[in-house]
Structure formats: C-alpha cells, structure tokens
CSV table of C-alpha atoms in Angstrom, one decimal:
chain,number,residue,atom,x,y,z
A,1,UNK,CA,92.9,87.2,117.8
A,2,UNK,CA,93.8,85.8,114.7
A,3,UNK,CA,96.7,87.5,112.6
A,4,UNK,CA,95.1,90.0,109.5
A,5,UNK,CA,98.3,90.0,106.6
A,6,UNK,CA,99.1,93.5,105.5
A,7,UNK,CA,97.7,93.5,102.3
A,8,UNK,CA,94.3,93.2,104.3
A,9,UNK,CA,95.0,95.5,106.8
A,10,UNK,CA,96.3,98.6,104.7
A,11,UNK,CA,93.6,98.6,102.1
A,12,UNK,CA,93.0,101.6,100.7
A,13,UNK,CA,89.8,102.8,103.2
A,14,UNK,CA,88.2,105.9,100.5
A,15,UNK,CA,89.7,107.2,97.5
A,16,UNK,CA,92.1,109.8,98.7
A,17,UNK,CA,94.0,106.9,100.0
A,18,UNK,CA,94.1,105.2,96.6
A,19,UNK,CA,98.5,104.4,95.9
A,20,UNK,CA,99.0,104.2,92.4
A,21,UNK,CA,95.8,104.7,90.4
A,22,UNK,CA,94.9,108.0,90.9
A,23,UNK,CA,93.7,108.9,87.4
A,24,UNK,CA,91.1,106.7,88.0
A,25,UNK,CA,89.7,107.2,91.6
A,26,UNK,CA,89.3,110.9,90.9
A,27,UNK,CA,87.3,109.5,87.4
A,28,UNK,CA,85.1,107.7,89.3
A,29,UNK,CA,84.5,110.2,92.2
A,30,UNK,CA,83.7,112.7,89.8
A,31,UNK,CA,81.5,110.2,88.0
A,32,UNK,CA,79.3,110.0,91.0
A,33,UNK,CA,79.3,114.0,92.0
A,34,UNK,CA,78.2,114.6,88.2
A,35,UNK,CA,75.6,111.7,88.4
A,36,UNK,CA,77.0,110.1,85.1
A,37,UNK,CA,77.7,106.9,86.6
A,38,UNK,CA,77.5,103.5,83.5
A,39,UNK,CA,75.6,100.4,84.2
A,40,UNK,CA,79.5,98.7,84.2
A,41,UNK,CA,82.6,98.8,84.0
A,42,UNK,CA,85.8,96.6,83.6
A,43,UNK,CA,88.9,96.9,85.6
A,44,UNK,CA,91.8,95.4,83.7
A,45,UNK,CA,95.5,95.5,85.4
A,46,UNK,CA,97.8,92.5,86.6
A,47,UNK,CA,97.7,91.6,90.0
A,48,UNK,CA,97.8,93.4,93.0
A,49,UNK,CA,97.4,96.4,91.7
A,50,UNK,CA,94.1,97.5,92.9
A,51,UNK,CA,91.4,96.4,90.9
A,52,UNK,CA,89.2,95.2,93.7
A,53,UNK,CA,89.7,97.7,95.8
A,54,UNK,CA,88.8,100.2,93.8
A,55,UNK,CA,85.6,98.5,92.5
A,56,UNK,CA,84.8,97.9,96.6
A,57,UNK,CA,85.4,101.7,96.9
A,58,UNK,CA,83.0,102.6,94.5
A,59,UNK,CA,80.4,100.5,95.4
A,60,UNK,CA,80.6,101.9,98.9
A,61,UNK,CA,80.4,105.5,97.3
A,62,UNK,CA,77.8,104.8,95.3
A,63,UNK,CA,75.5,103.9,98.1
A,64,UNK,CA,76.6,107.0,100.2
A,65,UNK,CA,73.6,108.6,101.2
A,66,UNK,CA,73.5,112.1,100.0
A,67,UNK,CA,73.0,113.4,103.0
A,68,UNK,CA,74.9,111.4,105.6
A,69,UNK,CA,77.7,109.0,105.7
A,70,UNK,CA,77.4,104.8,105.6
A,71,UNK,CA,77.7,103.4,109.2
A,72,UNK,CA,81.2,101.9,110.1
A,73,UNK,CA,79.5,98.2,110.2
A,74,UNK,CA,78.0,99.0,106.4
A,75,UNK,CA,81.0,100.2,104.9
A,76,UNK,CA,83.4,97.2,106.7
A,77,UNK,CA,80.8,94.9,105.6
A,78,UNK,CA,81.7,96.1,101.7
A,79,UNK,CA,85.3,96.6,102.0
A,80,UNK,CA,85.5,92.9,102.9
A,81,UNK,CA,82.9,92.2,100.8
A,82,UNK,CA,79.9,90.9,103.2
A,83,UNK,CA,77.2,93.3,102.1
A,84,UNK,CA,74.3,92.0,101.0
A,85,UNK,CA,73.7,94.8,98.5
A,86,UNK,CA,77.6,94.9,96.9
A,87,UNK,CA,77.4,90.8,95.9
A,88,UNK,CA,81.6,89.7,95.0
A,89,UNK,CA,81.5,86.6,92.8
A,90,UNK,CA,84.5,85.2,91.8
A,91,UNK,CA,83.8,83.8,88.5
A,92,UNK,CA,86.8,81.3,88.4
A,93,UNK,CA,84.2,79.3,90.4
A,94,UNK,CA,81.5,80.5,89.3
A,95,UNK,CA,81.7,80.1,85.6
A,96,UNK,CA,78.5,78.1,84.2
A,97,UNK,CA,75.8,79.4,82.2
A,98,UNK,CA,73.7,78.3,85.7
A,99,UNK,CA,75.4,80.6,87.7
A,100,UNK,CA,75.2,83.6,85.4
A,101,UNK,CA,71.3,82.8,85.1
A,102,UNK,CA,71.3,83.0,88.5
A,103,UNK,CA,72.5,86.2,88.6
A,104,UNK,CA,70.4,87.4,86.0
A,105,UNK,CA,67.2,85.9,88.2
A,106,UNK,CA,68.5,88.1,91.5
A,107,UNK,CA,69.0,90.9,89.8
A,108,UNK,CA,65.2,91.5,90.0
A,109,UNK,CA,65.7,92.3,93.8
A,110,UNK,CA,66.2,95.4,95.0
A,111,UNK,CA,68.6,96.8,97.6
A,112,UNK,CA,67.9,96.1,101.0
A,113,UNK,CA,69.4,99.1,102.1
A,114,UNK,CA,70.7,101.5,99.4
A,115,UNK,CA,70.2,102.6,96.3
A,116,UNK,CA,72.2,100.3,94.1
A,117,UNK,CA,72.7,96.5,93.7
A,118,UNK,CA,76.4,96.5,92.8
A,119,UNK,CA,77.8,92.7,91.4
A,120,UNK,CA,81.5,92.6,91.3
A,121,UNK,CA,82.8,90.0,89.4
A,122,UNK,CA,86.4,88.9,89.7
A,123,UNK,CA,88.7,87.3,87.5
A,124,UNK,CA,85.9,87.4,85.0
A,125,UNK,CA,87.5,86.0,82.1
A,126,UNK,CA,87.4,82.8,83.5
A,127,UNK,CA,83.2,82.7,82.7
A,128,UNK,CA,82.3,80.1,80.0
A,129,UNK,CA,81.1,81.7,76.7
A,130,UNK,CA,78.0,80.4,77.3
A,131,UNK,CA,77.7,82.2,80.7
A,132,UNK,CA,79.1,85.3,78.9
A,133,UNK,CA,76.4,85.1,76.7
A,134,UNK,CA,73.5,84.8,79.0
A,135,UNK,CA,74.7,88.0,80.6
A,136,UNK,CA,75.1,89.8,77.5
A,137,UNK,CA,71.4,91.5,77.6
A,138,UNK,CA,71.0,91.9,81.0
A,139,UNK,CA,74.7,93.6,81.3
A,140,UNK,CA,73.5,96.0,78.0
A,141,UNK,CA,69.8,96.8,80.1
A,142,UNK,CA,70.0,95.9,83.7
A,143,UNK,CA,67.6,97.2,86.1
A,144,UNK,CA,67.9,100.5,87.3
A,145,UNK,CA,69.2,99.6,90.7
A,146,UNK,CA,71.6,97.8,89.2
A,147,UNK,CA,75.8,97.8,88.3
A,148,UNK,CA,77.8,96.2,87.1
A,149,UNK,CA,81.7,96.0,87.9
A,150,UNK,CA,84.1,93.4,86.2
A,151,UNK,CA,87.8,92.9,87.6
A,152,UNK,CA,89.9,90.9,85.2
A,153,UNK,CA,93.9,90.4,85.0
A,154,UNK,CA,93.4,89.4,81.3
A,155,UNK,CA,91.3,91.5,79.2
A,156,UNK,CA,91.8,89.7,75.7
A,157,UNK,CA,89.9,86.6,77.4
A,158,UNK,CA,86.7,88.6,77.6
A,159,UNK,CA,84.8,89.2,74.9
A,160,UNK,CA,84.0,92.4,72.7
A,161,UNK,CA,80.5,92.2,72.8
A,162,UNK,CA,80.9,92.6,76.4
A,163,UNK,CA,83.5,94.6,76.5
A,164,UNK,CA,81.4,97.2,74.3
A,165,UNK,CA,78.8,97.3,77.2
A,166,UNK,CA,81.2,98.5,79.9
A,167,UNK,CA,83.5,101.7,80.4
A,168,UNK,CA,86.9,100.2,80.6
A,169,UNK,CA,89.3,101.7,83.0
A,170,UNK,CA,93.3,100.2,82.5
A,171,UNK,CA,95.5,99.9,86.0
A,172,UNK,CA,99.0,100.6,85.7
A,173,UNK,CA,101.3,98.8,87.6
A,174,UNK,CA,102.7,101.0,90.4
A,175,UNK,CA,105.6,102.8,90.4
A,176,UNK,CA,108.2,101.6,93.0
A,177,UNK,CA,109.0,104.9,94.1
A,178,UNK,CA,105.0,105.3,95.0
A,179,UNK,CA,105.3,101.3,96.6
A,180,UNK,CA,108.0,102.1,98.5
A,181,UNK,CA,106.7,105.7,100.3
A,182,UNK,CA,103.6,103.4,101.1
A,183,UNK,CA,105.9,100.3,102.8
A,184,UNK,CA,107.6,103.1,104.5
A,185,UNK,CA,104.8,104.3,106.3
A,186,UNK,CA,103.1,100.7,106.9
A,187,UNK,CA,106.7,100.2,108.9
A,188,UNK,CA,105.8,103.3,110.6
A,189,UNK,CA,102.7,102.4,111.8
A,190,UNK,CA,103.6,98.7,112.8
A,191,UNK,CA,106.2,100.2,115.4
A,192,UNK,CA,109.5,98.8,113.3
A,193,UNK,CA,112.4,100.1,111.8
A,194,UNK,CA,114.1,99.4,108.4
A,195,UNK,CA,116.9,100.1,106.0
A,196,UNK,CA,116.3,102.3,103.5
A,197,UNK,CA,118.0,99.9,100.9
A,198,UNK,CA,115.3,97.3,102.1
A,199,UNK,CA,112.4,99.2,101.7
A,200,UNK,CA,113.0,100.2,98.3
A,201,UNK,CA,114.5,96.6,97.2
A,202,UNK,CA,110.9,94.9,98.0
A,203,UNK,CA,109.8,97.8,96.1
A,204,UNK,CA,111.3,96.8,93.2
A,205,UNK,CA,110.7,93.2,94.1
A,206,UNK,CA,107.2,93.4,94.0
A,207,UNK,CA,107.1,94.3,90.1
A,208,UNK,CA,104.2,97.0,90.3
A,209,UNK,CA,101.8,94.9,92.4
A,210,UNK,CA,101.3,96.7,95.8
A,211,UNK,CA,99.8,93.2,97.1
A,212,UNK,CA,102.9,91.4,95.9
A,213,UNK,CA,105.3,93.7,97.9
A,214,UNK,CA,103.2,93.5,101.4
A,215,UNK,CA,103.2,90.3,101.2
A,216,UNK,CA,106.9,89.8,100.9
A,217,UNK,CA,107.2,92.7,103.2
A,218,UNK,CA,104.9,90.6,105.9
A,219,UNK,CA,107.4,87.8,105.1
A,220,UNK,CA,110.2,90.0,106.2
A,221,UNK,CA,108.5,91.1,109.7
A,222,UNK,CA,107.3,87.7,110.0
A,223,UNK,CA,111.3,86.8,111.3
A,224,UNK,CA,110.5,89.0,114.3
A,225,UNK,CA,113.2,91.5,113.9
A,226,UNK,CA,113.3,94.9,115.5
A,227,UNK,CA,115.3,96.0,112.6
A,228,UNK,CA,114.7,95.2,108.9
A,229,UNK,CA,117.7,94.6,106.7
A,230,UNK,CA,118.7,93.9,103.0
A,231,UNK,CA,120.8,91.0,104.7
A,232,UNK,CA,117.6,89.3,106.2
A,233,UNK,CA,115.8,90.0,102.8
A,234,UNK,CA,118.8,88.1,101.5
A,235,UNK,CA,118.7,85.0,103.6
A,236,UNK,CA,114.9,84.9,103.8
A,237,UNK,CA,114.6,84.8,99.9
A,238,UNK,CA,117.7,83.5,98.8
A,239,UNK,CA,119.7,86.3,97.1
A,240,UNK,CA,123.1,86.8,96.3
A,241,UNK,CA,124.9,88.8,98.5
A,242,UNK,CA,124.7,91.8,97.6
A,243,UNK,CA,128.8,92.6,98.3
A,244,UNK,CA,129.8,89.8,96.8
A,245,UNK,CA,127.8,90.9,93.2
A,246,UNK,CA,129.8,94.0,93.4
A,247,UNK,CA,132.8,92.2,94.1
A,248,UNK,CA,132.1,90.4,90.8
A,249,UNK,CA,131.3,93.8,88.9
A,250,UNK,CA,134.4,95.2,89.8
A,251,UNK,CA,136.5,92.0,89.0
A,252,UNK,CA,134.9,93.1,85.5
A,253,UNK,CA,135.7,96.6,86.0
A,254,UNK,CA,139.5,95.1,86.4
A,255,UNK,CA,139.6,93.2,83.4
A,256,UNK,CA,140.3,89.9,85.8
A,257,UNK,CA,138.6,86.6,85.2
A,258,UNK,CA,139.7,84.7,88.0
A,259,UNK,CA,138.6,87.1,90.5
A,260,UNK,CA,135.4,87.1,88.2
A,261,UNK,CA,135.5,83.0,88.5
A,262,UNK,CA,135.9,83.2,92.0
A,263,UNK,CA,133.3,85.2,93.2
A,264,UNK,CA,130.5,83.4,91.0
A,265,UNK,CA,132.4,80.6,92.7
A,266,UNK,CA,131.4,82.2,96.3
A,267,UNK,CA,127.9,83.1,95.0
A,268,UNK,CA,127.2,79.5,93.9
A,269,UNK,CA,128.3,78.0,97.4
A,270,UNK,CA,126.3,80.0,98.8
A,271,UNK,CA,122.9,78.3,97.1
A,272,UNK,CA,122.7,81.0,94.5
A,273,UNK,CA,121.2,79.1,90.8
A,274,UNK,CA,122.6,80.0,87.7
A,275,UNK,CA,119.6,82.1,85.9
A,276,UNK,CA,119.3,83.9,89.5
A,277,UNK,CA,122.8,85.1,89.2
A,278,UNK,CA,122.6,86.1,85.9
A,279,UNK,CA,119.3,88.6,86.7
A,280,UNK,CA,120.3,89.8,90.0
A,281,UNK,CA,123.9,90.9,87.8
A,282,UNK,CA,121.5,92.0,84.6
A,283,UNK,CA,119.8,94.2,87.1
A,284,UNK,CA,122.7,95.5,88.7
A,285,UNK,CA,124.6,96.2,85.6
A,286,UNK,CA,121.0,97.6,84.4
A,287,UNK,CA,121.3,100.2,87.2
A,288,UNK,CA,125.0,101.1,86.6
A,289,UNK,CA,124.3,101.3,82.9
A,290,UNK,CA,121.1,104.3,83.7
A,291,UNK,CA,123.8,106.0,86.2
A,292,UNK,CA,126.5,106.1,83.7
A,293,UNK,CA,124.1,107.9,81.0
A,294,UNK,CA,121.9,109.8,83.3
A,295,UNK,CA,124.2,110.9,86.2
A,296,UNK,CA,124.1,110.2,89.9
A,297,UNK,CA,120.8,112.2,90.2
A,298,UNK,CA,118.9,110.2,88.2
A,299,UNK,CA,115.4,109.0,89.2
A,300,UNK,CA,115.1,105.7,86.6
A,301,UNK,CA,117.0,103.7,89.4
A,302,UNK,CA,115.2,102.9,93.2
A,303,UNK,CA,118.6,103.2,95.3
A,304,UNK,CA,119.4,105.5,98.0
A,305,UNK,CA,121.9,106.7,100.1
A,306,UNK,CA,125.3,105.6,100.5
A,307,UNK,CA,124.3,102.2,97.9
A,308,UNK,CA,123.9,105.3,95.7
A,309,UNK,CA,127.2,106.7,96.2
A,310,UNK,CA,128.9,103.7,96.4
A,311,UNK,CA,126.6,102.3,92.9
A,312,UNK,CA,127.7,105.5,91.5
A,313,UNK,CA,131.6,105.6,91.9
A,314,UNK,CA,131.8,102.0,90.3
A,315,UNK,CA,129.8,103.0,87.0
A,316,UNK,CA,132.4,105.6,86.6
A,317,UNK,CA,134.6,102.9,86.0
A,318,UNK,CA,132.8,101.7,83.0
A,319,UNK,CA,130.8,103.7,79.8
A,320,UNK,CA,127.3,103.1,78.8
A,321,UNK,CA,128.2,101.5,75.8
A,322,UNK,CA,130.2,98.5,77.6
A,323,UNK,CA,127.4,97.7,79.7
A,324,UNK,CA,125.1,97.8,77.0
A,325,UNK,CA,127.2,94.9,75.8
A,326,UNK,CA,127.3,93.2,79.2
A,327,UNK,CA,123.9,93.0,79.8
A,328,UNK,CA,123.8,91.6,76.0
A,329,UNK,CA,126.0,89.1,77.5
A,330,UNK,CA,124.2,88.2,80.6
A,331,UNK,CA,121.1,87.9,78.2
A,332,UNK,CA,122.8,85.4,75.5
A,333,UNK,CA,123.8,83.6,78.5
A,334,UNK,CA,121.2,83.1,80.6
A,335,UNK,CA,119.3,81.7,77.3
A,336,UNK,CA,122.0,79.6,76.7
A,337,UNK,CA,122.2,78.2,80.2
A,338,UNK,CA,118.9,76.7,80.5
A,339,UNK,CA,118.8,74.6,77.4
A,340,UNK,CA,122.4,73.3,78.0
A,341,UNK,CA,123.4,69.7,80.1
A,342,UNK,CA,126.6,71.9,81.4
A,343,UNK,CA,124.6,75.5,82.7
A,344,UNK,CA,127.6,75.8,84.6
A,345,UNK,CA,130.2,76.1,81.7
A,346,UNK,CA,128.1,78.1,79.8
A,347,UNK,CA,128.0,80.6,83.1
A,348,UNK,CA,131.8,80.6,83.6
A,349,UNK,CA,132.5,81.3,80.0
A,350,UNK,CA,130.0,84.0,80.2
A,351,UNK,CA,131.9,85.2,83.5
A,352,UNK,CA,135.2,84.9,81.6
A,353,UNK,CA,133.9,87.1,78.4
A,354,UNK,CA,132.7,89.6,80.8
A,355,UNK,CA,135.9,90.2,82.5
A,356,UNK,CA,137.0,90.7,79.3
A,357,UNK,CA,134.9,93.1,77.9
A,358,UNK,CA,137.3,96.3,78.8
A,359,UNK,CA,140.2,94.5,77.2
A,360,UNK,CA,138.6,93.8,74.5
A,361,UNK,CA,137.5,97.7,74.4
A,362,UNK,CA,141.0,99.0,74.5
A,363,UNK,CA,142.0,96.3,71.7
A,364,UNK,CA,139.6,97.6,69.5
A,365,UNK,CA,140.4,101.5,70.3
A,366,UNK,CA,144.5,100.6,69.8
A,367,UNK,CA,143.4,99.0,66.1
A,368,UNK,CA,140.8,102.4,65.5
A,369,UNK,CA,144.0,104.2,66.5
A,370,UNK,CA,146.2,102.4,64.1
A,371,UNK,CA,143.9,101.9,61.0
A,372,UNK,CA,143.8,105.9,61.7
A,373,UNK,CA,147.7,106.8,61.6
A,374,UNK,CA,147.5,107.9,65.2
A,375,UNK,CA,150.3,107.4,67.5
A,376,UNK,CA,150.1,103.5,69.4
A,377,UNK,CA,150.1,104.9,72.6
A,378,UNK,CA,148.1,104.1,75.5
A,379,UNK,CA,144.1,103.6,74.4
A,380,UNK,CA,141.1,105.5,75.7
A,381,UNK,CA,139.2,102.5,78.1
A,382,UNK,CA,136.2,105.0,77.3
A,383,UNK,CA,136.1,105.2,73.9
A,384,UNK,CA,135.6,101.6,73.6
C-alpha cells in the first residue's frame, strides 16, 4: 500500500482531539448543541495550524444525525474531503468570476444525504474581486441548506464586505510545548523511540504549524532509525552541532576570541552558512538570556533534562544584561552580513566583539568604580 505522511494520518478525527485550538472547537460544538450555527464563517491562521481540519470537523458535525452517528465510510469521505455534500474548493485554482457563478448555480441543490450543503473554500483570498463579488449576495442569503466555511492564511486579502457576512474565528499558532506532547505520542504509536531533546527541537522547529513539524518529523523517521536523535536531526537538516555552539558560548563566557574564531571556524567546515550560524547562536543565547532572568524552572524555554542542566550552569556564567547585548550583536551582524562582498569578515569581527563583551563589562564596572572614589580592586563581571 502506498505510504500516508503523518500529517494525513494523525488528523485530528472529532473535536476532543483538536491540538492547539481549543477555544475554538468547543465554540463551534456548542454552536451546534445550541442550534445557533451562521451561514459562514472564516478561519484565518498561518499554516498548518488547523484551519481545514477544523472546518472538515464541523461539516461532519453538522450533518450528525440527531439521533445516530455518520457511518465510518461518510465521515472518511469528509475528513479527506470526498463527500458529495461537504464540497472543498481550493480557490487558488478556482478564482474566476465563472467558477464562483458556478457555485452560486449548485447551491440550488440539496443534500444528497444530510441536512446541510457545506462549501469549504481554501486559501480564499486568492478569489478575483470579481468572483468575490458575485458571491457577495448569495454568501449574505444562501439557501437554507447551505454554509459557508472560508479558510484563508491571509485575512487582509479578503474583503470587508465579505468579511462582514461571516463569524470570524483567529487560529493561533501552537504552542511547542502542546506540539511536542502530540509528536511524542505519534512516536508512540509508530513503534519508535526518541530523544527527548529531539522531540522538543522539531517542536520548536516547526514555528507553531503542527503540519510543519510532522512533516520534518516524517523526514526524521524517513532515515529508518530505531532511535531518533538531535544528531540525525543535525545531519538530516544541516545544523550546527550543537556541542560545538556551546563550545563557542563558552569561548565567550571566557573572554577568548581565538577559541571564539576557532569554533565558528569548525562550524563553517562543517557546511554551516553564515546567517544560519548567527540564528542557531541568537536562539541559543535567547534561551540562556530567559534562564538567567527567570531561573532554571522556567517554562519560556522548550529544553529538558540534562540540556537543561547543562543550558542552565553556563547562563550562570553570564547576566541578562550581557546577553541582551549579545543578541544585539548577533542581530547588527547578521544584517550586516548579507549586504556585505566579505560576510565572512563581518562574522569574525562579530565573533571577536562577542568574546569581548565580558571584558568590556569589567572595563566599564573598574571606570564606574573609579569615577565613584571606590577602591580599583577587582570588578564585579556581574554588574556589567
């Protein structure tokens, strides 16, 4: 049989399995029970994030029978939408004023089965104004077999008047934490084990789309390893080693720029580009920066374990302040970098200034000391 990707596979099959978007699920559900359900409704959210799913979900619920339950083949017909009463059109290829008049002119129908007509319309910002227009009254009066449910990833492209004609519902992006209990479980159930470092790095690499982070996690299993680790991650995508970007923080930590300059050196050979260096250390420094204000405890940051520990004895050797400034750094550079003929130079100076942050720190607390008639003894690294 033909391989299905995760993201197919561990849809979301009612709305108590709904990751993420909670709010909204029990909105809609309730909707239903309390027979106030609109004649549409727009889903806005970036990708991956549940948008379709949900308006899938809904249709299905709405043409629940009261009394009874849909049949297996019904309700797999609409969660991969090949109903004949839940009609997907994807209106990046179906954008003319024809097809929306087509619409319109099939809208007449009834359901063949149950009580509602449902259109679902993806990425509808990509209709035409003209086809926007055509829908404009039917969308405002449709027939009462008939809803409406629009999926966009940009809302500003569609228009207030139809806008004004829908109940709009916002998707977050998903929380990693919630991502990453998911991915745990679809590891679970696919017979595999896995790092707890590497479940909760494609967490964070999938930016808040739960799509986004199966896929990379499908990626991952793809390499047929019984066990998943951060170091296949690593040389699947491309990342810097992850020991060797600590090695670098703590060359800063020493106040030492040619141990600085030789482990970008390392991470270069390796393949590693310049503006992929300078996030991966923005993002490290980021997470050093939240356990140096917050404490080891803190929940702002997805690491576990002993990358916790270990994450949390090496912001102890800076203050919050300091890597304020570094990230600052790492900003100005990585700007810097991509209009320049020499990227490199620009990085190795940035390297070099960061290595030198703490000395600069104690310079500036000696000076404080003396402009204050203190005693020029040895300077509090901290107070910088």
């Amino acid at each position: 049989m033909a391989y299905t990707v995760l993201a197919r596979r561990y849809r979301s099959r009612d709305f108590d399995e709904v990751v993420g978007q909670e709010p909204i699920a029990r909105t809609l559900r309730n909707a239903i029970r309390a027979g106030r359900v609109a004649h549409a409704y727009l889903f806005c959210g970036t990708r991956g994030v549940g948008k379709t799913t949900m308006a899938r979900l809904f249709a299905k619920a709405l043409n629940t029978p009261k009394d009874g339950e849909l049949s297996d083949e019904v309700a797999q017909a609409i969660m991969t939408g090949r109903d004949q009463d839940v009609i997907e059109i994807d209106a990046a290829s179906n954008r003319g004023v024809e097809n929306a008049r087509e619409l319109i002119a099939n809208c007449v129908y009834r359901p063949m089965r149950g009580p509602f007509k449902v259109y679902i319309i993806d990425e509808v910002h990509g209709l035409t104004r003209d086809a926007f227009n055509t829908l404009l009254k039917t969308m405002e009066e449709p027939p009462e077999h008939v809803k409406f449910i629009l999926c966009t990833t940009e809302a500003h492209k569609v228009p207030a008047t139809i806008q004004s004609r829908c109940q709009r519902f916002d998707f977050r992006d998903i929380p990693s934490s919630l991502i990453a209990e998911h991915l745990a479980n679809v590891i679970r159930q696919e017979g595999l084990d896995a790092e707890p470092e590497l479940i909760a790095e494609v967490s964070r690499l999938g930016n808040g789309s739960m799509r986004d982070a199966l896929s990379l996690l499908d990626r991952i299993m793809a390499a047929g390893e019984p066990r998943l680790t951060v170091k296949l991650l690593e040389e699947l995508l491309g990342l810097p080693d992850r020991t060797l970007v600590g090695a670098l923080i703590d060359a800063f930590a020493e106040g030492d720029p040619g141990a600085a300059l030789d482990r970008t050196g390392e991470l270069l050979a390796k393949g590693v580009g310049v503006e992929q260096l300078l996030e991966t250390l923005m993002s490290r420094l980021r997470d050093l920066m939240i356990l140096a204000a917050c404490g080891p405890k803190t929940s702002l940051i997805d690491l576990s374990g002993s990358t916790r520990e270990e994450e949390t004895a090496r912001a102890a050797r800076f203050d919050a302040a300091g890597l304020v400034h570094m990230i600052a750094v790492c900003e100005s550079v990585q700007r810097a970098a991509k209009g320049s003929a020499m990227p490199r130079a620009v990085l190795d100076a940035g390297i070099v200034r960061l290595a030198m942050t703490e000395k600069l720190a104690d310079v500036t607390a000696l000076v404080a000391q003396l402009e204050g008639g203190g005693p020029p003894g040895k300077p509090d690294r901290r107070r910088g």
